[in-house]
Coordinates of C-alpha atoms in Angstrom, one line a residue:
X1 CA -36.8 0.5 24.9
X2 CA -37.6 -1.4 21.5
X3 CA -39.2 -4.7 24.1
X4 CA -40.9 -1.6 25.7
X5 CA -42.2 0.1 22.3
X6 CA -43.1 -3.1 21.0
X7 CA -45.7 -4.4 24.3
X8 CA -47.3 -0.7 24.4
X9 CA -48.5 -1.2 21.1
X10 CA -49.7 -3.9 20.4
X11 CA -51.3 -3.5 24.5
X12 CA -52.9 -0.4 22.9
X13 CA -53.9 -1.8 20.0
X14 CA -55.5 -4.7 21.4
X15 CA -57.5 -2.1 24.5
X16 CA -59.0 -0.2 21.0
X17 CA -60.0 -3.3 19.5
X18 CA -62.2 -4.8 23.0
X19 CA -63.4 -1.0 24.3
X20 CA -64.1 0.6 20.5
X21 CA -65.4 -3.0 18.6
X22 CA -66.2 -2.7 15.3
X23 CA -64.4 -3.7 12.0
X24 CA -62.1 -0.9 11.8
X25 CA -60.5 -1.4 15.3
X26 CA -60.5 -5.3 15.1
X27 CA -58.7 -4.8 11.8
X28 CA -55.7 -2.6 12.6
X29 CA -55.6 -5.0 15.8
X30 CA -54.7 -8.2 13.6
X31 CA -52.9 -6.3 10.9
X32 CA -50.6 -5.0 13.5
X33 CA -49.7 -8.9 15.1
X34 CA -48.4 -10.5 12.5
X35 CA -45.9 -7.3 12.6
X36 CA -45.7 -8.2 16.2
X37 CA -45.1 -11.5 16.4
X38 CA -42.4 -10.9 14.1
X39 CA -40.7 -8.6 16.1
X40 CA -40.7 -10.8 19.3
X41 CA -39.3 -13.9 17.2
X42 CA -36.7 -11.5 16.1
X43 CA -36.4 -10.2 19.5
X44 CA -35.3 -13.7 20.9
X45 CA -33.0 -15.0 17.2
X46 CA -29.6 -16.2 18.2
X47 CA -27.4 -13.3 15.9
X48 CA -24.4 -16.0 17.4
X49 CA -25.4 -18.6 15.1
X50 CA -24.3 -16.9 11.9
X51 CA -20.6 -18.0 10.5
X52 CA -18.9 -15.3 8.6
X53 CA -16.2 -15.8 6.0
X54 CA -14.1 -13.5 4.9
X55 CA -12.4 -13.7 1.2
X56 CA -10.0 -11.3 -0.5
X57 CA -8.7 -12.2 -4.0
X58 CA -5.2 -11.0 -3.0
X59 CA -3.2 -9.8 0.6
X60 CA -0.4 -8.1 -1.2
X61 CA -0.7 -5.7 -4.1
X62 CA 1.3 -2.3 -5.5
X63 CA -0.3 1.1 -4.5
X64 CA -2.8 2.2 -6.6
X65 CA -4.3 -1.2 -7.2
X66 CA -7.4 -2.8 -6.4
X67 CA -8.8 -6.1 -3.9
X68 CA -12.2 -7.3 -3.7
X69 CA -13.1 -8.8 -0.5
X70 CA -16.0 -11.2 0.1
X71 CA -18.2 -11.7 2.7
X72 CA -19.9 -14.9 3.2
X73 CA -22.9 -15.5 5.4
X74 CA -24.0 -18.9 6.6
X75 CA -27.1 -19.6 9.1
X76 CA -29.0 -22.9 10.3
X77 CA -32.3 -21.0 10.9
X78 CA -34.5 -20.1 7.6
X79 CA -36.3 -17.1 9.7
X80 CA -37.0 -14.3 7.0
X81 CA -34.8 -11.5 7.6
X82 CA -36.3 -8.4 5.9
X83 CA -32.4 -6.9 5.8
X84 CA -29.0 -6.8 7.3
X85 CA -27.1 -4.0 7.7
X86 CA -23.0 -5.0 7.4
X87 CA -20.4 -2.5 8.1
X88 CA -16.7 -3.2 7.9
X89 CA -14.6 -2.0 10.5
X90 CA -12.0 -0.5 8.1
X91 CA -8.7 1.3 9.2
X92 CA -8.5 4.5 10.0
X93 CA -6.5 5.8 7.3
X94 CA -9.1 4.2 4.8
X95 CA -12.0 6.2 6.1
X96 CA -10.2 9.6 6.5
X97 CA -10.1 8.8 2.4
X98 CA -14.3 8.3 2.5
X99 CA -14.3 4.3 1.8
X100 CA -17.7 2.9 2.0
X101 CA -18.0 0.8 4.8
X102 CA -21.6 0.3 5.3
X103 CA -24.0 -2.1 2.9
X104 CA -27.5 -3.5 3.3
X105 CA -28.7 -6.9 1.4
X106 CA -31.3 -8.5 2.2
X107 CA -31.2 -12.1 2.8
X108 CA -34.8 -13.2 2.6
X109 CA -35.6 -16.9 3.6
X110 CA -31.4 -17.8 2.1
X111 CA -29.5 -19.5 4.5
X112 CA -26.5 -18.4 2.9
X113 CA -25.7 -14.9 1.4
X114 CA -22.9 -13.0 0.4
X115 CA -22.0 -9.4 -0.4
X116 CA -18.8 -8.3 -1.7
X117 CA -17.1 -4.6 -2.5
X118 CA -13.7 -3.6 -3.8
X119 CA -11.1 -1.4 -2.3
X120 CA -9.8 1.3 -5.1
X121 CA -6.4 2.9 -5.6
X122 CA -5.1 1.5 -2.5
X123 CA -2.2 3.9 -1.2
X124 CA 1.0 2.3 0.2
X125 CA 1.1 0.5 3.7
X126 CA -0.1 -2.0 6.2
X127 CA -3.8 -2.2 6.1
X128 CA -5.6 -3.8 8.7
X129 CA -8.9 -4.6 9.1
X130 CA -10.2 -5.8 12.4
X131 CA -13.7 -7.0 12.8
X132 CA -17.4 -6.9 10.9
X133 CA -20.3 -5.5 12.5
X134 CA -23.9 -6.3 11.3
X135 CA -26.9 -5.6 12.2
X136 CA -30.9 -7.2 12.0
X137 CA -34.6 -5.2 12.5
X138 CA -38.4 -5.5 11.7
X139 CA -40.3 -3.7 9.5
X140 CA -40.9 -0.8 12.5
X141 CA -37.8 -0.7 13.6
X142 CA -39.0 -1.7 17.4
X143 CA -36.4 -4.2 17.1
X144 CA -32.6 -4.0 16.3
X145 CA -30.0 -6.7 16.8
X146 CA -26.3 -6.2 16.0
X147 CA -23.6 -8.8 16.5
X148 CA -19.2 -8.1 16.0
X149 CA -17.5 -10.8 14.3
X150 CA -14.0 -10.7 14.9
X151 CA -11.6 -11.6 11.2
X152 CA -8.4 -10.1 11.2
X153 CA -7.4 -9.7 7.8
X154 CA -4.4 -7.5 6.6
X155 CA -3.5 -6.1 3.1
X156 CA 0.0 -4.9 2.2
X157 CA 0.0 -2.4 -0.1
X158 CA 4.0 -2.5 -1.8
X159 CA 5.3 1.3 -3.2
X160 CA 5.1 1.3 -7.1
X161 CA 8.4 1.0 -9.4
X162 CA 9.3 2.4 -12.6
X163 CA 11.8 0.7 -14.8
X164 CA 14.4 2.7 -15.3
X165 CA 16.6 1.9 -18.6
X166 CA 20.3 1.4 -17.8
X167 CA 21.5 4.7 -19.4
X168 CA 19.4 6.5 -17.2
X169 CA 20.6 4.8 -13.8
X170 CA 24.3 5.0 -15.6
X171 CA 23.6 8.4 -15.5
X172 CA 22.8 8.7 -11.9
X173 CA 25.9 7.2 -10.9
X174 CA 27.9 9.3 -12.8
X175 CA 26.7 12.7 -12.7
X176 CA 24.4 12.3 -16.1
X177 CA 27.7 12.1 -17.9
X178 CA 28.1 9.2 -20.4
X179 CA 30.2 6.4 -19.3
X180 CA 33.2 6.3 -20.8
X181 CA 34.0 2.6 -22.9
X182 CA 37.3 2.3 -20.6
X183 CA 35.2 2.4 -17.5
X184 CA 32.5 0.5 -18.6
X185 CA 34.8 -2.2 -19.5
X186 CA 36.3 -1.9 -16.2
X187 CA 33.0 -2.7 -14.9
X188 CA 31.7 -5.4 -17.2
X189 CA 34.9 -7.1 -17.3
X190 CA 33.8 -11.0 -16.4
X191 CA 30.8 -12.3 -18.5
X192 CA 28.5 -14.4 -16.1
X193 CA 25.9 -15.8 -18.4
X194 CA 23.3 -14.1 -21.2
X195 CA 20.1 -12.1 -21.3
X196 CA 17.5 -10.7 -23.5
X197 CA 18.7 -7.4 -24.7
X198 CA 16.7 -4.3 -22.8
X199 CA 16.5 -0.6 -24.0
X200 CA 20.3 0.6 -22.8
X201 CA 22.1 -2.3 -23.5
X202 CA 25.1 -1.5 -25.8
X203 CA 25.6 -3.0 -29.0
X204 CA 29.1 -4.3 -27.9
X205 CA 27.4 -6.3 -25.4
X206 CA 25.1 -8.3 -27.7
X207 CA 26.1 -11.8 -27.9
X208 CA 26.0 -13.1 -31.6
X209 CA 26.1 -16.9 -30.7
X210 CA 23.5 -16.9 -28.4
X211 CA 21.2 -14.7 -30.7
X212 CA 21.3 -16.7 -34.1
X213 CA 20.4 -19.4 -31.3
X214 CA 17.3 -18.3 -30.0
X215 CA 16.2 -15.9 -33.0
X216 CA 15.8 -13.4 -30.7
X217 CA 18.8 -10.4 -29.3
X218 CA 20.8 -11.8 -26.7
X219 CA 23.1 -9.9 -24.7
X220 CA 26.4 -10.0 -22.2
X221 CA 25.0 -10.5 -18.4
X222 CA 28.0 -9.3 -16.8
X223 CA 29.2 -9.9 -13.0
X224 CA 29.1 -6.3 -10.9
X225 CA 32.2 -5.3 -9.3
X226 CA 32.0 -5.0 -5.3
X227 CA 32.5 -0.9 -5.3
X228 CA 28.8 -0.9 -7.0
X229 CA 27.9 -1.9 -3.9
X230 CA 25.2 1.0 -2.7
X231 CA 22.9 1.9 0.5
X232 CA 20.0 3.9 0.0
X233 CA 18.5 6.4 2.2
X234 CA 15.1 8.2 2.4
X235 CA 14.6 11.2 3.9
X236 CA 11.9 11.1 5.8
X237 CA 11.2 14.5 6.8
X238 CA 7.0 15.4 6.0
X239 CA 7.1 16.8 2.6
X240 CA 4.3 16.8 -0.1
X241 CA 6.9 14.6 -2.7
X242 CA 7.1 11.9 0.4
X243 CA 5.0 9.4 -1.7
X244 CA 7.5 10.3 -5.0
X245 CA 10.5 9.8 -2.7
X246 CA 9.3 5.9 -1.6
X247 CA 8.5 5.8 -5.1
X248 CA 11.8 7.0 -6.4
X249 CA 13.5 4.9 -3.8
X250 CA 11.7 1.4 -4.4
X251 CA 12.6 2.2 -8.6
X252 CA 16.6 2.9 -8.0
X253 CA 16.1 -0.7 -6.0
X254 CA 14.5 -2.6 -8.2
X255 CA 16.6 -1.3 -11.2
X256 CA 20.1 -2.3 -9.5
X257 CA 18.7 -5.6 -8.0
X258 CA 17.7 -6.4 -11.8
X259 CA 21.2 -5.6 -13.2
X260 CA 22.8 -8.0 -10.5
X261 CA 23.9 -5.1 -8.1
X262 CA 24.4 -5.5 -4.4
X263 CA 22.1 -2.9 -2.5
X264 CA 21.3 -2.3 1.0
X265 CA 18.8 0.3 2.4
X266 CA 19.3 2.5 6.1
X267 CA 16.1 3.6 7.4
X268 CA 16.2 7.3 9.1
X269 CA 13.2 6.9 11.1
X270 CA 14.8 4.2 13.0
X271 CA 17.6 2.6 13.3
X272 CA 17.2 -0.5 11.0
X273 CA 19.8 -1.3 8.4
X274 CA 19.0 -3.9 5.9
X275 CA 22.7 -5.2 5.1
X276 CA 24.0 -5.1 0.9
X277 CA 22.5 -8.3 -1.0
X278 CA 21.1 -9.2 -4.4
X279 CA 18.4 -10.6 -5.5
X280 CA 14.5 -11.1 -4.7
X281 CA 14.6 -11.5 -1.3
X282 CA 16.5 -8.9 -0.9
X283 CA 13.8 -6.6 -3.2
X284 CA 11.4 -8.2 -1.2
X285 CA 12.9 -6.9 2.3
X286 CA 13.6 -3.1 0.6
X287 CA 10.4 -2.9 -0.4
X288 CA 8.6 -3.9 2.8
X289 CA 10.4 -1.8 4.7
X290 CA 9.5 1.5 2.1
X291 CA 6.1 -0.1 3.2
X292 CA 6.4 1.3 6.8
X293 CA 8.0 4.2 6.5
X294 CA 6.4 7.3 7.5
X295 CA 7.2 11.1 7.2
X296 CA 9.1 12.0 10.8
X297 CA 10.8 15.0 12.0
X298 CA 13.0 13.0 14.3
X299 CA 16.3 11.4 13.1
X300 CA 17.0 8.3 14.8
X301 CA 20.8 8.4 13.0
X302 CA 22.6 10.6 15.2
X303 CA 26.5 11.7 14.3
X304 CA 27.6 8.7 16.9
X305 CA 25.4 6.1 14.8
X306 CA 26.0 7.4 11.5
X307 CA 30.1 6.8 11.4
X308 CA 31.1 3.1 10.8
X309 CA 27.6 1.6 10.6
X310 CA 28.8 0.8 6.6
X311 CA 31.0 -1.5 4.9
X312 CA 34.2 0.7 3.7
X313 CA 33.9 0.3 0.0
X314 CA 29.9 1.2 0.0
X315 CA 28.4 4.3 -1.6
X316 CA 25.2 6.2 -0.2
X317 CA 22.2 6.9 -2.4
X318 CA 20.3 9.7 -0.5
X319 CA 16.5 10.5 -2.0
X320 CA 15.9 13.8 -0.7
X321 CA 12.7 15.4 -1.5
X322 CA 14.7 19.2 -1.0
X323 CA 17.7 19.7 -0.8
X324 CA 19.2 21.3 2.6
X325 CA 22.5 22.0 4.6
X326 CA 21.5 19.6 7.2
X327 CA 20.5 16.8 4.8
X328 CA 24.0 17.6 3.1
X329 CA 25.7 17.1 6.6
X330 CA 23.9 13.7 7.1
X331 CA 25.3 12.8 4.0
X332 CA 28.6 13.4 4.7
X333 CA 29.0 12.0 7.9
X334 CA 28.4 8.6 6.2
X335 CA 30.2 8.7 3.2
X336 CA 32.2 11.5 2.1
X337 CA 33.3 11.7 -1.3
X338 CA 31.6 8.4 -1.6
X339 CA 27.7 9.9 -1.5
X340 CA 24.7 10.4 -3.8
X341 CA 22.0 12.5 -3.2
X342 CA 18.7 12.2 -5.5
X343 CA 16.2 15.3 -5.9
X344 CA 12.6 14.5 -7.1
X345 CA 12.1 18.1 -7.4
X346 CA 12.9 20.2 -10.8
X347 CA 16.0 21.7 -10.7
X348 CA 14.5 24.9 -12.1
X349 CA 12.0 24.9 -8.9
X350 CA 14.9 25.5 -6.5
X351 CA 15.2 27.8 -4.1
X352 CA 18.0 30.3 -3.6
X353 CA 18.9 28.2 0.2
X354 CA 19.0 25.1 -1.9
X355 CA 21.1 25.8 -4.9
X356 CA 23.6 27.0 -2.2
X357 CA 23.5 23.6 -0.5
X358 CA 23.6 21.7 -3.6
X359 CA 26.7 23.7 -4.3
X360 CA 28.2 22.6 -0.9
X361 CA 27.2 19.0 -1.7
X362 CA 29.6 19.1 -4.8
X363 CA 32.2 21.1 -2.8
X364 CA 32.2 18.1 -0.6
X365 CA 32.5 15.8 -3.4
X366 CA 28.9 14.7 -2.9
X367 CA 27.1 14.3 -6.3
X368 CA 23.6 15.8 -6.6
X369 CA 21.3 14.3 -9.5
X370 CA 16.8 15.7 -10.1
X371 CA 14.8 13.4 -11.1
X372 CA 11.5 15.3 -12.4
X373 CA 9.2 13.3 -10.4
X374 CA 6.4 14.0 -12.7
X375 CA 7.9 12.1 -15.4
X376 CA 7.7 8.7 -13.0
X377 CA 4.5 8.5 -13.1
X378 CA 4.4 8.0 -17.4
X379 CA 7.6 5.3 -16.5
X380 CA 9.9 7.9 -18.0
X381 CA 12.5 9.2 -16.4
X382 CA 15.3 12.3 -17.0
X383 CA 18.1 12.6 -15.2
X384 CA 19.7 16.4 -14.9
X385 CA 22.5 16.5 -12.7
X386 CA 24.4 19.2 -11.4

């Protein structure tokens, strides 16, 4: 059609110029070639021999952060191009939330151009991005030329973490009760090195040596018994606190990882268990796999699956976003006596159906803490248990 468009007038243009004569008719005739010669070069330019390079100042990053990506255009020919059109093929999920994905520069007589545009308040997941489409015309727009360039490029966007001070996830562990000085000597009986003191540390555990030393506060880094070995588990049911759930979920992980605990996590949506270890690579795996979780109304841990999938002496951390009698069944076919289940909902905001099953969870011996999920989100956290 534009080839078509583009013959009829300058075919018309030229029959008004030889049958009406005259300035006038001469003078839109060669005003209108240049125009049209333009287009036909256009018409016949290779789009195949531009090179696109694709840039991003960082592939991993924690939800609610920011990546620039650049583009980078290179091309042998110096033909002026009046503009280009370039459109990123962006997930799905990322234009549901209204990203721009279309931009126009205009290259001029450059043989190599760039554009670039940031990505705001990513949310949590697997982003991929697929392929950049771009597109070419004339001044008319008789002629348009688009080309695909295929660049896989994907961006992992990590669940956010609070730090939670040591009193608080104390506190979770034992029912927001303060730990008694027999116990917590039970617990921090063997000494396996020094650390800088953080807020919850107790003053018994402040090495004196080791601080006039260093001139700064120095405390006990003590080895973590086996039965703080813990498993946590996400409900995954669609809920509007989902998000404060992985959130809750990735802090409790990081917080025990930092204090040297052994922590594993069993995914509900399928049947993946990521076994009890310490350290980075193990916060590394935890919170890659919060990365793919998804709200799911199937339970892939049926009552077969769910009895002696766990080492003996481990306890279950369940993150609930409400609190039912089935989720209190789950709980107790894993572990009972031996299970935790976290609320990020306000224990005032409960419903009648589930202050009755947190009262079966503690008849079962099943500990039930709140976390006011609002209070996350300032790095603060309260503990009220039940």
């Amino acid at each position: 059609m534009s080839v078509i468009g583009l013959v009829l007038l300058l075919t018309v243009s030229f029959c008004y110029a030889m049958f009406q004569g005259g300035f006038v008719s001469w003078f839109i005739f060669y005003s209108f070639l240049p125009f049209s010669v333009y287009a036909s070069i256009l018409l016949f330019y290779p789009l195949h021999d531009f090179t696109v390079e694709r840039k991003v100042n960082k592939r991993e990053c924690q939800a609610g952060e920011s990546v620039e990506i650049a583009l980078k255009f290179t091309r042998k020919s110096r033909l002026p191009l009046l503009f280009m059109v370039v459109e990123e093929e962006l997930p799905q999920e990322m234009e549901d939330r209204g990203f721009q994905r279309k931009i126009i520069i205009f290259p001029g007589f450059k043989r190599t151009f760039s554009m670039s545009y940031t990505l705001e308040n990513l949310q949590r997941g697997e982003h991929s991005f697929q392929s950049i489409r771009f597109w070419i015309g004339d001044f008319f727009g008789l002629v348009e030329k688009e080309a695909i360039y295929s660049s896989p490029l994907k961006i992992t966007v990590f669940p956010r973490y609070h730090e939670l001070a040591y009193s608080d996830l104390d506190r979770v562990f034992n029912q927001g009760a303060v730990v008694s000085t027999k116990k917590t000597q039970r617990e921090h009986s063997v000494v396996s090195g020094v650390r800088e003191y953080q807020p919850g540390d107790q003053l018994s555990w402040i090495n004196w040596k080791a601080t006039a030393r260093t001139s700064e506060i120095m405390t006990k880094e003590f080895e973590v018994q086996k039965n703080r070995d813990a498993f946590i588990m996400l409900d995954e049911k669609p809920s509007d606190l989902f998000e404060e759930s992985i959130v809750m979920a990735a802090s409790i992980a990081h917080a025990m990882l930092k204090k040297g605990m052994e922590i594993g996590y069993v995914s509900m949506g399928s049947r993946l268990i990521i076994p009890a270890a310490a350290g980075n690579n193990q916060k590394r795996k935890i919170l890659y796999r919060l990365v793919k979780e998804e709200p799911s109304v199937s339970n892939a841990l049926n009552e077969n699956v769910r009895k002696g999938i766990l080492p003996a002496n481990a306890a279950v951390i369940f993150i609930v976003s409400d609190l039912t009698l089935e989720k209190v069944d789950i709980l107790s076919a894993f572990r009972p006596n031996q299970g935790l289940m976290v609320c990020v909902k306000k224990q005032a905001d409960l419903t009648d159906q589930e202050r009755l099953s947190s009262s079966t969870a503690v008849s079962r011996g099943i500990k039930v803490s709140f976390f006011e999920h609002g209070q996350l989100k300032s790095d603060r956290s309260e503990v009220m248990a039940k």
